Short mmCIF file of C-alpha atoms in Angstrom, two decimals:
data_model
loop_
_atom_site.label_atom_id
_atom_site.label_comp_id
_atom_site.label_asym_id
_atom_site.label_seq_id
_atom_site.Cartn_x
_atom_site.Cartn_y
_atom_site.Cartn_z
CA UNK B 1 108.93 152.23 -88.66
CA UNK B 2 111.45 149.17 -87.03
CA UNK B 3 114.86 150.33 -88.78
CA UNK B 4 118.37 149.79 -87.24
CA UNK B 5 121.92 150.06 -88.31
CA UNK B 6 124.85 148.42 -87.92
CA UNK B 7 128.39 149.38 -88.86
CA UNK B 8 131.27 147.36 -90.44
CA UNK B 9 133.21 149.36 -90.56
CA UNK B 10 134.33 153.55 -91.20
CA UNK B 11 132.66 153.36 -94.64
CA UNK B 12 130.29 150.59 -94.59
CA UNK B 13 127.27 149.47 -92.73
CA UNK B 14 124.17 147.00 -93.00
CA UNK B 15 120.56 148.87 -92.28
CA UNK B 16 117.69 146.35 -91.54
CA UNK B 17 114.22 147.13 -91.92
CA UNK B 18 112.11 144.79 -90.22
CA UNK B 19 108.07 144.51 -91.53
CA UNK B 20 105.60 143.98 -89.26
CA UNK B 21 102.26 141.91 -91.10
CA UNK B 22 99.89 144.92 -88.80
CA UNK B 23 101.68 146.96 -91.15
CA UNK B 24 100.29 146.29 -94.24
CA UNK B 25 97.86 143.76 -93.61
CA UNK B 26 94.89 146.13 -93.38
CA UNK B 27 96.04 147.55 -96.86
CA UNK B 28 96.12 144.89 -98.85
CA UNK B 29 92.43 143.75 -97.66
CA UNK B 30 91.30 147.22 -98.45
CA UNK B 31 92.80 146.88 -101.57
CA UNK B 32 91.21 143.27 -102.48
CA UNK B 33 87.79 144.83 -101.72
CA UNK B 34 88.30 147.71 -103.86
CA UNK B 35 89.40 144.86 -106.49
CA UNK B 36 86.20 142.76 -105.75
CA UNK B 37 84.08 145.84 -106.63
CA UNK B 38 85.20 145.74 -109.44
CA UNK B 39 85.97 142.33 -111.14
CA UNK B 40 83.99 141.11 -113.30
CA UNK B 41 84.05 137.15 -114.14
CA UNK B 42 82.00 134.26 -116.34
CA UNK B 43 78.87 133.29 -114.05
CA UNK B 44 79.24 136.37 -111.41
CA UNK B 45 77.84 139.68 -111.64
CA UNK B 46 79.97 142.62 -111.15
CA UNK B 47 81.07 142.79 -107.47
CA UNK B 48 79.74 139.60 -106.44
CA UNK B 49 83.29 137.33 -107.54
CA UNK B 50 83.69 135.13 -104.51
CA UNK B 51 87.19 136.76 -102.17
CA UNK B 52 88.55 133.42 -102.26
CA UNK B 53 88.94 134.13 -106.14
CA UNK B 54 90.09 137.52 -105.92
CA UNK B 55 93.09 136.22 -102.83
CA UNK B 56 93.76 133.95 -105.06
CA UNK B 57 94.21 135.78 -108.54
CA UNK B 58 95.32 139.07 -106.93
CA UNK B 59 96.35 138.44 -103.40
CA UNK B 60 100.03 137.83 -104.06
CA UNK B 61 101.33 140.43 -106.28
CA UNK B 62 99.37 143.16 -103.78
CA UNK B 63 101.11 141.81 -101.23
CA UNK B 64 104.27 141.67 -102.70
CA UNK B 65 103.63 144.93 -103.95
CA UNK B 66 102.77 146.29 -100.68
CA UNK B 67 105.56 145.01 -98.66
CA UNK B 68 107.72 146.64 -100.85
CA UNK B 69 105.76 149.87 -100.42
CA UNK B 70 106.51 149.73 -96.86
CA UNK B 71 109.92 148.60 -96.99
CA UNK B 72 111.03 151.58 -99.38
CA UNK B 73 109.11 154.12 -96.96
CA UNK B 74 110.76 153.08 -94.04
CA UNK B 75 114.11 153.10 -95.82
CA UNK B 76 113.45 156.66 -97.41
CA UNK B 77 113.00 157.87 -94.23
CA UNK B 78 115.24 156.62 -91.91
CA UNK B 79 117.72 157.89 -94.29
CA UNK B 80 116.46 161.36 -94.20
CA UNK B 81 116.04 161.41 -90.39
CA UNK B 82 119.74 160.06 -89.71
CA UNK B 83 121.02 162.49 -93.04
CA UNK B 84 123.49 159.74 -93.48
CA UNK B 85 126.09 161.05 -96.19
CA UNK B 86 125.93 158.03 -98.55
CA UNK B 87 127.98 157.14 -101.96
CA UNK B 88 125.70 155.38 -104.31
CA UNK B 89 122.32 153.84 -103.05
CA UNK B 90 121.31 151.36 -100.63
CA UNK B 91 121.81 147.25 -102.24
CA UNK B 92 119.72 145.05 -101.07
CA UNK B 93 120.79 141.53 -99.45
CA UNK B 94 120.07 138.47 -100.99
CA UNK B 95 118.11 136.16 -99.22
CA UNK B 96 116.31 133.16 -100.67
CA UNK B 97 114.91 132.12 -97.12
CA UNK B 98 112.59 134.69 -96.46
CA UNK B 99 109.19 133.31 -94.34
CA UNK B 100 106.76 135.45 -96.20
CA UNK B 101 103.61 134.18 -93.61
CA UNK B 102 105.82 135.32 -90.40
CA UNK B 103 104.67 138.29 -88.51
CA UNK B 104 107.73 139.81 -88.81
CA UNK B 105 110.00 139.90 -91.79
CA UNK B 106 113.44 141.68 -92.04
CA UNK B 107 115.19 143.03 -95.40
CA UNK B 108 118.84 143.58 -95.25
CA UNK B 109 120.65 146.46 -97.17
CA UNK B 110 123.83 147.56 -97.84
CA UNK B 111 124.92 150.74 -97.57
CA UNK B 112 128.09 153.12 -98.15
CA UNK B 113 129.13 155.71 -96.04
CA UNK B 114 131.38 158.75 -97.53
CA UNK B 115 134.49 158.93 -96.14
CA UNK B 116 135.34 162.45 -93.48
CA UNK B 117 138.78 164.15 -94.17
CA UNK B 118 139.92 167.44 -94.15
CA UNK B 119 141.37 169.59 -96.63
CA UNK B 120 143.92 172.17 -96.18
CA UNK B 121 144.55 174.12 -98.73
CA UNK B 122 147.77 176.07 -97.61
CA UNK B 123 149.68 173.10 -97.94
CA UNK B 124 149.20 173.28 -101.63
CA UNK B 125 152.69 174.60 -102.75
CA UNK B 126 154.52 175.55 -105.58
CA UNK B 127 151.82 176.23 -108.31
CA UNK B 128 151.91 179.03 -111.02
CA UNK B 129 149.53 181.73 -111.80
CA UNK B 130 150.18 182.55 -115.60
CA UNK B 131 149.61 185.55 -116.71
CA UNK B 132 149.52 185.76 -120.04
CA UNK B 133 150.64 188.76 -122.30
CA UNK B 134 149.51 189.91 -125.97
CA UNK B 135 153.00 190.16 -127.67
CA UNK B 136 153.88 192.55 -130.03
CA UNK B 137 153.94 189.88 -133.14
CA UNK B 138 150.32 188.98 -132.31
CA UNK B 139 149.29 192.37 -132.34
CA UNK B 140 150.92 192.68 -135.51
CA UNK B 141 149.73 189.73 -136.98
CA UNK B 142 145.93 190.58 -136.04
CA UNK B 143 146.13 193.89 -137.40
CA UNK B 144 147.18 192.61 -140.76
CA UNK B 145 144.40 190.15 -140.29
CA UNK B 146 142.22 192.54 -139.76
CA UNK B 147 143.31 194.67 -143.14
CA UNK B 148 142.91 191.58 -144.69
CA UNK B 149 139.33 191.24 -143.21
CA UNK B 150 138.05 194.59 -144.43
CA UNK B 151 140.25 195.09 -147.38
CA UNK B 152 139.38 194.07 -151.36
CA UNK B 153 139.29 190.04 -152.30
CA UNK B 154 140.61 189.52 -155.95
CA UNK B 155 139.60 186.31 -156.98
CA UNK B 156 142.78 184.68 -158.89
CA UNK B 157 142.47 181.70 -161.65
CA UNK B 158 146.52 180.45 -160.67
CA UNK B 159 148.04 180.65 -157.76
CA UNK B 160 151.03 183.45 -157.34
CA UNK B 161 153.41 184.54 -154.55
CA UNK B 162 151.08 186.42 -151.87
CA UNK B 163 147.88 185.07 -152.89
CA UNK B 164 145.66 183.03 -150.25
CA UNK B 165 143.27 179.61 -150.75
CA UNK B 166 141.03 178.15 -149.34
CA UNK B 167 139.66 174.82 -149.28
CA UNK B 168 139.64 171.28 -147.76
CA UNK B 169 142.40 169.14 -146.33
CA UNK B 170 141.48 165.40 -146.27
CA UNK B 171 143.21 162.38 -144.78
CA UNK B 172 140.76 159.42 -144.81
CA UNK B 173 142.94 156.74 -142.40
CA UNK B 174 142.59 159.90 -139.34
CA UNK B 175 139.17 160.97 -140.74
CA UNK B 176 140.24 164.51 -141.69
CA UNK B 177 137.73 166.47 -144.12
CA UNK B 178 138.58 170.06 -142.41
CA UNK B 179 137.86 173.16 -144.58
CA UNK B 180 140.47 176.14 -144.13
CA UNK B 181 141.05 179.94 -145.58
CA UNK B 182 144.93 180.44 -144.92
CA UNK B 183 147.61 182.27 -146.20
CA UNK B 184 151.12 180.87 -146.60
CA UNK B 185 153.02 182.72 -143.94
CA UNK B 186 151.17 180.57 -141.52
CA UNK B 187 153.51 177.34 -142.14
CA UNK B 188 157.04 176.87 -140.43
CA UNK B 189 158.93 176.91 -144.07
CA UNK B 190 156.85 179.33 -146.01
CA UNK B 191 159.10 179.42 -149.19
CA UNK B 192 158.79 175.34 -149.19
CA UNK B 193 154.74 175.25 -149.11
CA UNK B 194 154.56 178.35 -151.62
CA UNK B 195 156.52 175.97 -154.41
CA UNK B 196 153.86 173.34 -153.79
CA UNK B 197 151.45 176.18 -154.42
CA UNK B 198 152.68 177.87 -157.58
CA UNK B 199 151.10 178.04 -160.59
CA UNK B 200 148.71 176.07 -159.19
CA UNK B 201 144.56 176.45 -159.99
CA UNK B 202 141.08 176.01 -158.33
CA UNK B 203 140.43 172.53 -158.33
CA UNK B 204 144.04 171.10 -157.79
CA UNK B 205 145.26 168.98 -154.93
CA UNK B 206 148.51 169.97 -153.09
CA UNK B 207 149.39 167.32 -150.54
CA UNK B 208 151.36 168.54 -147.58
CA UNK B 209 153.07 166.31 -144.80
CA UNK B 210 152.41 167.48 -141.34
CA UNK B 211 155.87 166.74 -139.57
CA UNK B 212 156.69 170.05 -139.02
CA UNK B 213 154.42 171.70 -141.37
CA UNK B 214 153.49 174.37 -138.48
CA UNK B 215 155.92 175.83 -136.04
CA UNK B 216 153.61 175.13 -133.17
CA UNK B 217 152.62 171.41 -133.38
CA UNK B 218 149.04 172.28 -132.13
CA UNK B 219 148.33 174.97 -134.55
CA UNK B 220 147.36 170.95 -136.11
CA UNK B 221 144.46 170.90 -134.21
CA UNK B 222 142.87 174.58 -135.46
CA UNK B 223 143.39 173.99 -139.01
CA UNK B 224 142.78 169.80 -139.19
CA UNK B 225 140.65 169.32 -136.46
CA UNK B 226 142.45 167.16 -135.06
CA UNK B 227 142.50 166.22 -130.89
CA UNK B 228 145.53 167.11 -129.00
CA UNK B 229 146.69 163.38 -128.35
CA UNK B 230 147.30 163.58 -131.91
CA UNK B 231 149.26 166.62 -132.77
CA UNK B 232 152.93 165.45 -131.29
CA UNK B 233 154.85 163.98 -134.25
CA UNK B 234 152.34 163.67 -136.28
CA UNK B 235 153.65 162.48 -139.54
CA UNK B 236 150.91 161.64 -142.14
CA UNK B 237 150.18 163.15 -145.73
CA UNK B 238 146.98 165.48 -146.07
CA UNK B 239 145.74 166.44 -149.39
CA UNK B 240 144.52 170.38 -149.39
CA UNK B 241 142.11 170.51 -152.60
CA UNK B 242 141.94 174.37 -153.72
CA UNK B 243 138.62 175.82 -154.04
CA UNK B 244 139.33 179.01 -154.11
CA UNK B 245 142.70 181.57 -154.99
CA UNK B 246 142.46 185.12 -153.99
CA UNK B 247 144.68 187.96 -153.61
CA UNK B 248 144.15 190.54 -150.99
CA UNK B 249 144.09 194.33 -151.11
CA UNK B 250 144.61 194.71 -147.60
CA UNK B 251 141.85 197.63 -146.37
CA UNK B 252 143.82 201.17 -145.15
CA UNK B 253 144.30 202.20 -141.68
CA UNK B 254 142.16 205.51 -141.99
CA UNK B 255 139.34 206.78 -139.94
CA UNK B 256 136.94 205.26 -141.95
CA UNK B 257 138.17 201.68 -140.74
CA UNK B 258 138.39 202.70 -137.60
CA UNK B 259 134.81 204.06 -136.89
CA UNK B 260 133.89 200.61 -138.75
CA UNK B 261 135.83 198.37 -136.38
CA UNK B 262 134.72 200.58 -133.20
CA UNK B 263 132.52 202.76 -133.84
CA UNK B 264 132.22 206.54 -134.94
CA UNK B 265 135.33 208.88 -132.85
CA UNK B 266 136.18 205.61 -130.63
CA UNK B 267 139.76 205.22 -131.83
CA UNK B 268 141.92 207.17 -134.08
CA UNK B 269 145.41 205.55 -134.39
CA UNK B 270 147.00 202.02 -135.12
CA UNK B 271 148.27 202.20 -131.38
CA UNK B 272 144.82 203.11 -129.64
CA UNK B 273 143.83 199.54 -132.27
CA UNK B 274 146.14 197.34 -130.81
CA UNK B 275 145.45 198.22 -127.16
CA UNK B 276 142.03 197.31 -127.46
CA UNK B 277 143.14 194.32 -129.59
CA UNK B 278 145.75 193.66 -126.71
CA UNK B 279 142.35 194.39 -123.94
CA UNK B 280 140.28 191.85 -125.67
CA UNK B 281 143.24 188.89 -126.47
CA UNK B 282 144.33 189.39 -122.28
CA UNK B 283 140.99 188.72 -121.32
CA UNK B 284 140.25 185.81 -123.34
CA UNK B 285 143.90 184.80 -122.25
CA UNK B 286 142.77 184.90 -118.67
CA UNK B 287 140.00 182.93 -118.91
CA UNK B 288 142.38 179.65 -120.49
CA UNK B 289 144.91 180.69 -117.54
CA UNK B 290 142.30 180.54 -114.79
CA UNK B 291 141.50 176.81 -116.06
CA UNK B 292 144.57 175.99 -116.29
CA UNK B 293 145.20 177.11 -112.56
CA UNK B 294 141.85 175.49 -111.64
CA UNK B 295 143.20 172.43 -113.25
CA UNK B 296 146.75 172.38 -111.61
CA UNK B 297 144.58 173.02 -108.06
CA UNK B 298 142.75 169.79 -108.68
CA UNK B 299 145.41 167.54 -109.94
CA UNK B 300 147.21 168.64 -106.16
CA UNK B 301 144.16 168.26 -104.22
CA UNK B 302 144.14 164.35 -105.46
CA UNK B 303 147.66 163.79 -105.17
CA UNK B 304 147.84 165.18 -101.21
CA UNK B 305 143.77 164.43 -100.01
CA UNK B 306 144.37 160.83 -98.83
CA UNK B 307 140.98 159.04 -97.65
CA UNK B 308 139.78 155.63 -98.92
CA UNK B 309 136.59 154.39 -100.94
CA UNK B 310 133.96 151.51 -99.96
CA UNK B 311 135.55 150.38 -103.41
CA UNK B 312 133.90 146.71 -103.40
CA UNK B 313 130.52 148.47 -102.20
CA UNK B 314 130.92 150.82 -105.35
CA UNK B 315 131.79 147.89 -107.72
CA UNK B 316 128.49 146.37 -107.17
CA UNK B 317 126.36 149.53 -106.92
CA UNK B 318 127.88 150.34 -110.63
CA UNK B 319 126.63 146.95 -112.03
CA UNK B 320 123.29 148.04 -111.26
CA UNK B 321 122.78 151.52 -112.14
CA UNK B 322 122.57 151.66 -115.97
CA UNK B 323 120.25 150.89 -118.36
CA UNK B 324 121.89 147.00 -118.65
CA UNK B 325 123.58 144.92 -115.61
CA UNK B 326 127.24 145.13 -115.54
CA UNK B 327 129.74 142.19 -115.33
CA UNK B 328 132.44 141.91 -112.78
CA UNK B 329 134.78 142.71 -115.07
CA UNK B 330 133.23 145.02 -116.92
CA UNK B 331 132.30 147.59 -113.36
CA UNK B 332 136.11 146.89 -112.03
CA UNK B 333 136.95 148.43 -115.17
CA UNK B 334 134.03 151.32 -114.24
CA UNK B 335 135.48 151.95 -111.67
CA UNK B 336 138.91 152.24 -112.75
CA UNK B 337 138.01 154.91 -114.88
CA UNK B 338 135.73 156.74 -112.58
CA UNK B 339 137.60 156.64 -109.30
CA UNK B 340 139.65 159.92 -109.47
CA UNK B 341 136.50 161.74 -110.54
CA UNK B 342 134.35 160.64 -107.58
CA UNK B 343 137.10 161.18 -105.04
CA UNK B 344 137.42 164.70 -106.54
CA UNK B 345 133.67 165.40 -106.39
CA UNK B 346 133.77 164.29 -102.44
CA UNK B 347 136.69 166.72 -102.25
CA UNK B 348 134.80 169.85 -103.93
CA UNK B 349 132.31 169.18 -101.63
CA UNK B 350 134.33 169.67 -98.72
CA UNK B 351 136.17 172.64 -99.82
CA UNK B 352 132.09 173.70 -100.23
CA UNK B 353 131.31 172.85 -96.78
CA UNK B 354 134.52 173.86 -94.90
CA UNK B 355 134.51 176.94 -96.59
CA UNK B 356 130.67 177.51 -96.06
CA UNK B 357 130.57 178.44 -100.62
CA UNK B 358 126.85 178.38 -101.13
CA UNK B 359 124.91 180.29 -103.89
CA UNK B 360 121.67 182.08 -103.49
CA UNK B 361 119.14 182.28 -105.76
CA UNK B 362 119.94 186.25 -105.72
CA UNK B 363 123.71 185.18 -105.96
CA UNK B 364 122.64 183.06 -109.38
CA UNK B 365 120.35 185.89 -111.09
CA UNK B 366 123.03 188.93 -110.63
CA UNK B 367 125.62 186.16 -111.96
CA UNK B 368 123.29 185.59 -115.12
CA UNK B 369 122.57 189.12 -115.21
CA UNK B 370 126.11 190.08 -115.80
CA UNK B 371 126.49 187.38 -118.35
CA UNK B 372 123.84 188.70 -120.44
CA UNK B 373 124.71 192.21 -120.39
CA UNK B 374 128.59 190.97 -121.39
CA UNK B 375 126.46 189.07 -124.21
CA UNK B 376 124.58 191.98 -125.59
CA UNK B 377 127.69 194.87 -125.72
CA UNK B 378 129.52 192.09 -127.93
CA UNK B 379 126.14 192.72 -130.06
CA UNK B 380 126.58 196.32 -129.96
CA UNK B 381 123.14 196.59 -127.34
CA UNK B 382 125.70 198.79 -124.61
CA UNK B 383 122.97 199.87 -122.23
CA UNK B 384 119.93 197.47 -121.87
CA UNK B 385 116.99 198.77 -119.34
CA UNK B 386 116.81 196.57 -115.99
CA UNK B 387 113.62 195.07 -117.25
CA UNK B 388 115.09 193.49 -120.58
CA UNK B 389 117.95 191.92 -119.12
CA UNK B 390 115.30 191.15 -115.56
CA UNK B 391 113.29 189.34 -118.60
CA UNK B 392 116.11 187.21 -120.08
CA UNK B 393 117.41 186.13 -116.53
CA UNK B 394 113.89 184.91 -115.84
CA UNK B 395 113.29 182.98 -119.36
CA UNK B 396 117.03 181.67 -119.10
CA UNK B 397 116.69 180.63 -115.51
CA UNK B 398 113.80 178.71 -115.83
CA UNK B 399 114.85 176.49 -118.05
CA UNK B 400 116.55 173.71 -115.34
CA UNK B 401 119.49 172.89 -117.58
CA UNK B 402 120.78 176.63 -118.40
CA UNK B 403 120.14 177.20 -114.84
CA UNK B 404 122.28 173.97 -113.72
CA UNK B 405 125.16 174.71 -116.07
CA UNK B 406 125.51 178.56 -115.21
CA UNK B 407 124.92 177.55 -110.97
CA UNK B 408 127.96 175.06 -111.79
CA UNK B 409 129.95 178.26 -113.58
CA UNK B 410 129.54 180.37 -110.79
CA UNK B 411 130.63 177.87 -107.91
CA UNK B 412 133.54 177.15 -110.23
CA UNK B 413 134.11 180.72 -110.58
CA UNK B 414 134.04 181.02 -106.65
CA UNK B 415 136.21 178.24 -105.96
CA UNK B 416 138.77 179.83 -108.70
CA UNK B 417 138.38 182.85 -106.24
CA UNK B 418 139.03 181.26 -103.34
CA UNK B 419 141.89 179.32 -104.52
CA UNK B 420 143.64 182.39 -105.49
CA UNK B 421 143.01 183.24 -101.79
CA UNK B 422 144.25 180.29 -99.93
CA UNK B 423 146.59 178.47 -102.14
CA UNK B 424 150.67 179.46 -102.51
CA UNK B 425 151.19 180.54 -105.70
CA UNK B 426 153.91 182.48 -107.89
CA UNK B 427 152.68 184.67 -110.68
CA UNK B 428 154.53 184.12 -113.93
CA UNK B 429 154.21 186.65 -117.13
CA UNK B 430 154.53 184.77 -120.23
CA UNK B 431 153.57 185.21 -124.01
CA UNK B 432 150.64 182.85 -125.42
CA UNK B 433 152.82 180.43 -126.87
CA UNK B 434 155.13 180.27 -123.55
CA UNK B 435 151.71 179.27 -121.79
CA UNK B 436 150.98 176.59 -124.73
CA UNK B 437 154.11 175.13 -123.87
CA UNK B 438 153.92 174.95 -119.96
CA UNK B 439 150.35 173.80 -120.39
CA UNK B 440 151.12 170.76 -122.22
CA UNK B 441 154.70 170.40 -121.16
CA UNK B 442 156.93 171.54 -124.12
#
């Protein structure tokens, strides 16, 4: 192996492999023999095809193809020797006057190097930890949902004051064909919506404008299905055709409800029902504010982590990597989009390494363990043996995909830790819709 380096500069460098004839020479000869053996022409036997015929109907493409053998071995290695830290893989360098009969020929590549910075995460300031609180209108609202749930469905030919519908709103110029089961107490002017309602029957079309048909603009995006970059302002017509009317008999708060919701003796009051309504909302509530924090981490770990990018180098790497070339144009625009998602990538990976994060395969089992026990008490299974769950974790883990996504939850869920650790923060108690707000900045 002849390979040597040479830098340009902090981020980019040239490596040359040079290709000695004694290096492949024997190979390809072996090769045409092998080939003789077994050719078969008009006029010759089998085996007995002159080599002059074979060098000349086989010679070049072995060679060709054996050079390039040797070239991509010798690359493959030196970069595993050296462990260079590249971005993107080696490009070759054009050239057009190669001497293919010399004894020695030399292929240029390109290379990029990543870039070495530091991150210090104490100097992240000024970030908020939500915590986020069931109030006491949600809990109110979910146990009249929950009535509601268990209680006695009327079905109703016209609609009257109380009733609920369901059915389908439809806007065709923002694609909306959403179905929904509502009541009307979920709209911003209840009394206004109900007169649209009134007297009206299964089969009927109300249309509704959506300025201000919620009181929370993204409440939009649970009952039209519609993306957030959509809900602010939005001021179009939907047409909600009725498909069903029915009037609810919401279900008693007795014991018999109870045991139903949570099993037999497990609560015995409306109060012991909302704090385990309140226990199960705060968790899921944690869950959106630890994203949120992880998010707020990230955007400050791009706007103070200042290194630069072999960005010409990366242009010309993206033209070649997917399934069809790229223009210019077209991988300046790539990379445009890309950029802030590589340099975070390169910056995850040195939190990793300065902070020595690593997962074990033992680390990545008790992980899925836990995740599968979580998954069979929301099933009612409470206490699975060690070998049932042992069996899952094995059957889940060895498919490469599951096992990739939950390794990439449990390095997230470690860097989440051990942001909380190192970065300044203030914790903040707020109601969900407080959080909404300061998520998206209303």
């Amino acid at each position: 192996m002849n390979v040597t380096r040479k830098n340009i500069d902090d981020l980019n460098a040239v490596i040359t492999v040079a290709v000695y004839k004694s290096d492949y020479t024997y190979k390809v000869e072996k090769m045409l023999k092998e080939y003789q053996k077994q050719t078969e022409l008009p006029g010759f036997r089998k085996g007995t095809v002159p080599m002059s015929t074979i060098e000349k109907k086989y010679g070049r493409p072995l060679f060709l193809d054996m050079v390039n053998k040797t070239i991509q071995e010798d690359l493959t290695k030196y970069l595993q020797q050296e462990k260079l830290d590249l971005l993107g893989n080696p490009l070759p360098v054009k050239n057009d006057n190669i001497d293919w009969n010399a004894e020695k020929i030399e292929f240029d590549f390109d290379i990029a190097l990543a870039p070495t910075f530091d991150i210090d995460l104490s100097s992240i300031k000024d970030l908020t930890q939500f915590k986020i609180s069931a109030d006491d209108k949600m809990l109110e609202d979910q146990v009249l949902r929950i009535r509601k749930q268990y209680g006695k469905m009327i079905a109703k030919d016209t609609f009257e004051q109380g009733n609920d519908v369901s059915g389908t709103f439809r806007n065709e110029e923002k694609a909306i064909d959403a179905p929904a089961q509502f009541s009307l107490e979920i709209f911003k002017d209840e009394k206004a919506v109900e007169a649209l309602f009134l007297g009206k029957k299964v089969g009927d079309v109300v249309t509704l404008n959506t300025k201000g048909l919620f009181e929370d603009d993204h409440q939009l995006m649970e009952y039209l299905k519609v993306g957030h970059d959509d809900v602010h302002g939005l001021d179009i017509n939907v047409d909600f055709t009725i498909e069903e009317i029915t009037e609810s008999e919401p279900a008693e708060l007795n014991q018999e409800l109870f045991d139903k919701l949570f099993g037999e003796g497990n609560v015995s009051s409306v109060e012991e029902i909302k704090e385990k309504i309140k226990e199960d909302a705060e968790k899921q509530f944690e869950t959106q504010s630890n994203q949120k924090f992880l998010n707020d981490v990230t955007e400050a770990l791009l706007n103070t982590t200042k290194f630069d990018l072999p960005a010409e180098f990366l242009k010309r790497w993206i033209q070649t990597v997917g399934e069809k070339p790229l223009t210019a144009e077209q991988a300046e625009e790539e990379y445009a989009k890309s950029e802030n998602g590589l340099r975070y990538q390169l910056i995850e990976g040195r939190v990793m390494s300065q902070n020595n994060l690593q997962i074990t395969f033992d680390d990545l089992k008790a992980f899925t363990a836990e995740m599968i026990k979580k998954q069979m008490a929301q099933f009612g299974q409470m206490n699975p043996t060690d070998a049932d769950v042992d069996g899952i974790v094995t059957r889940v883990l060895s498919n490469q995909e599951e096992a990739k996504r939950i390794s990439d939850q449990l390095m997230s869920e470690k860097m989440l830790n051990l942001y909380k650790e190192k970065v300044s923060t203030s914790v903040k108690e707020v109601t969900y819709q407080e959080f909404i707000a300061a998520s998206y900045g209303e």
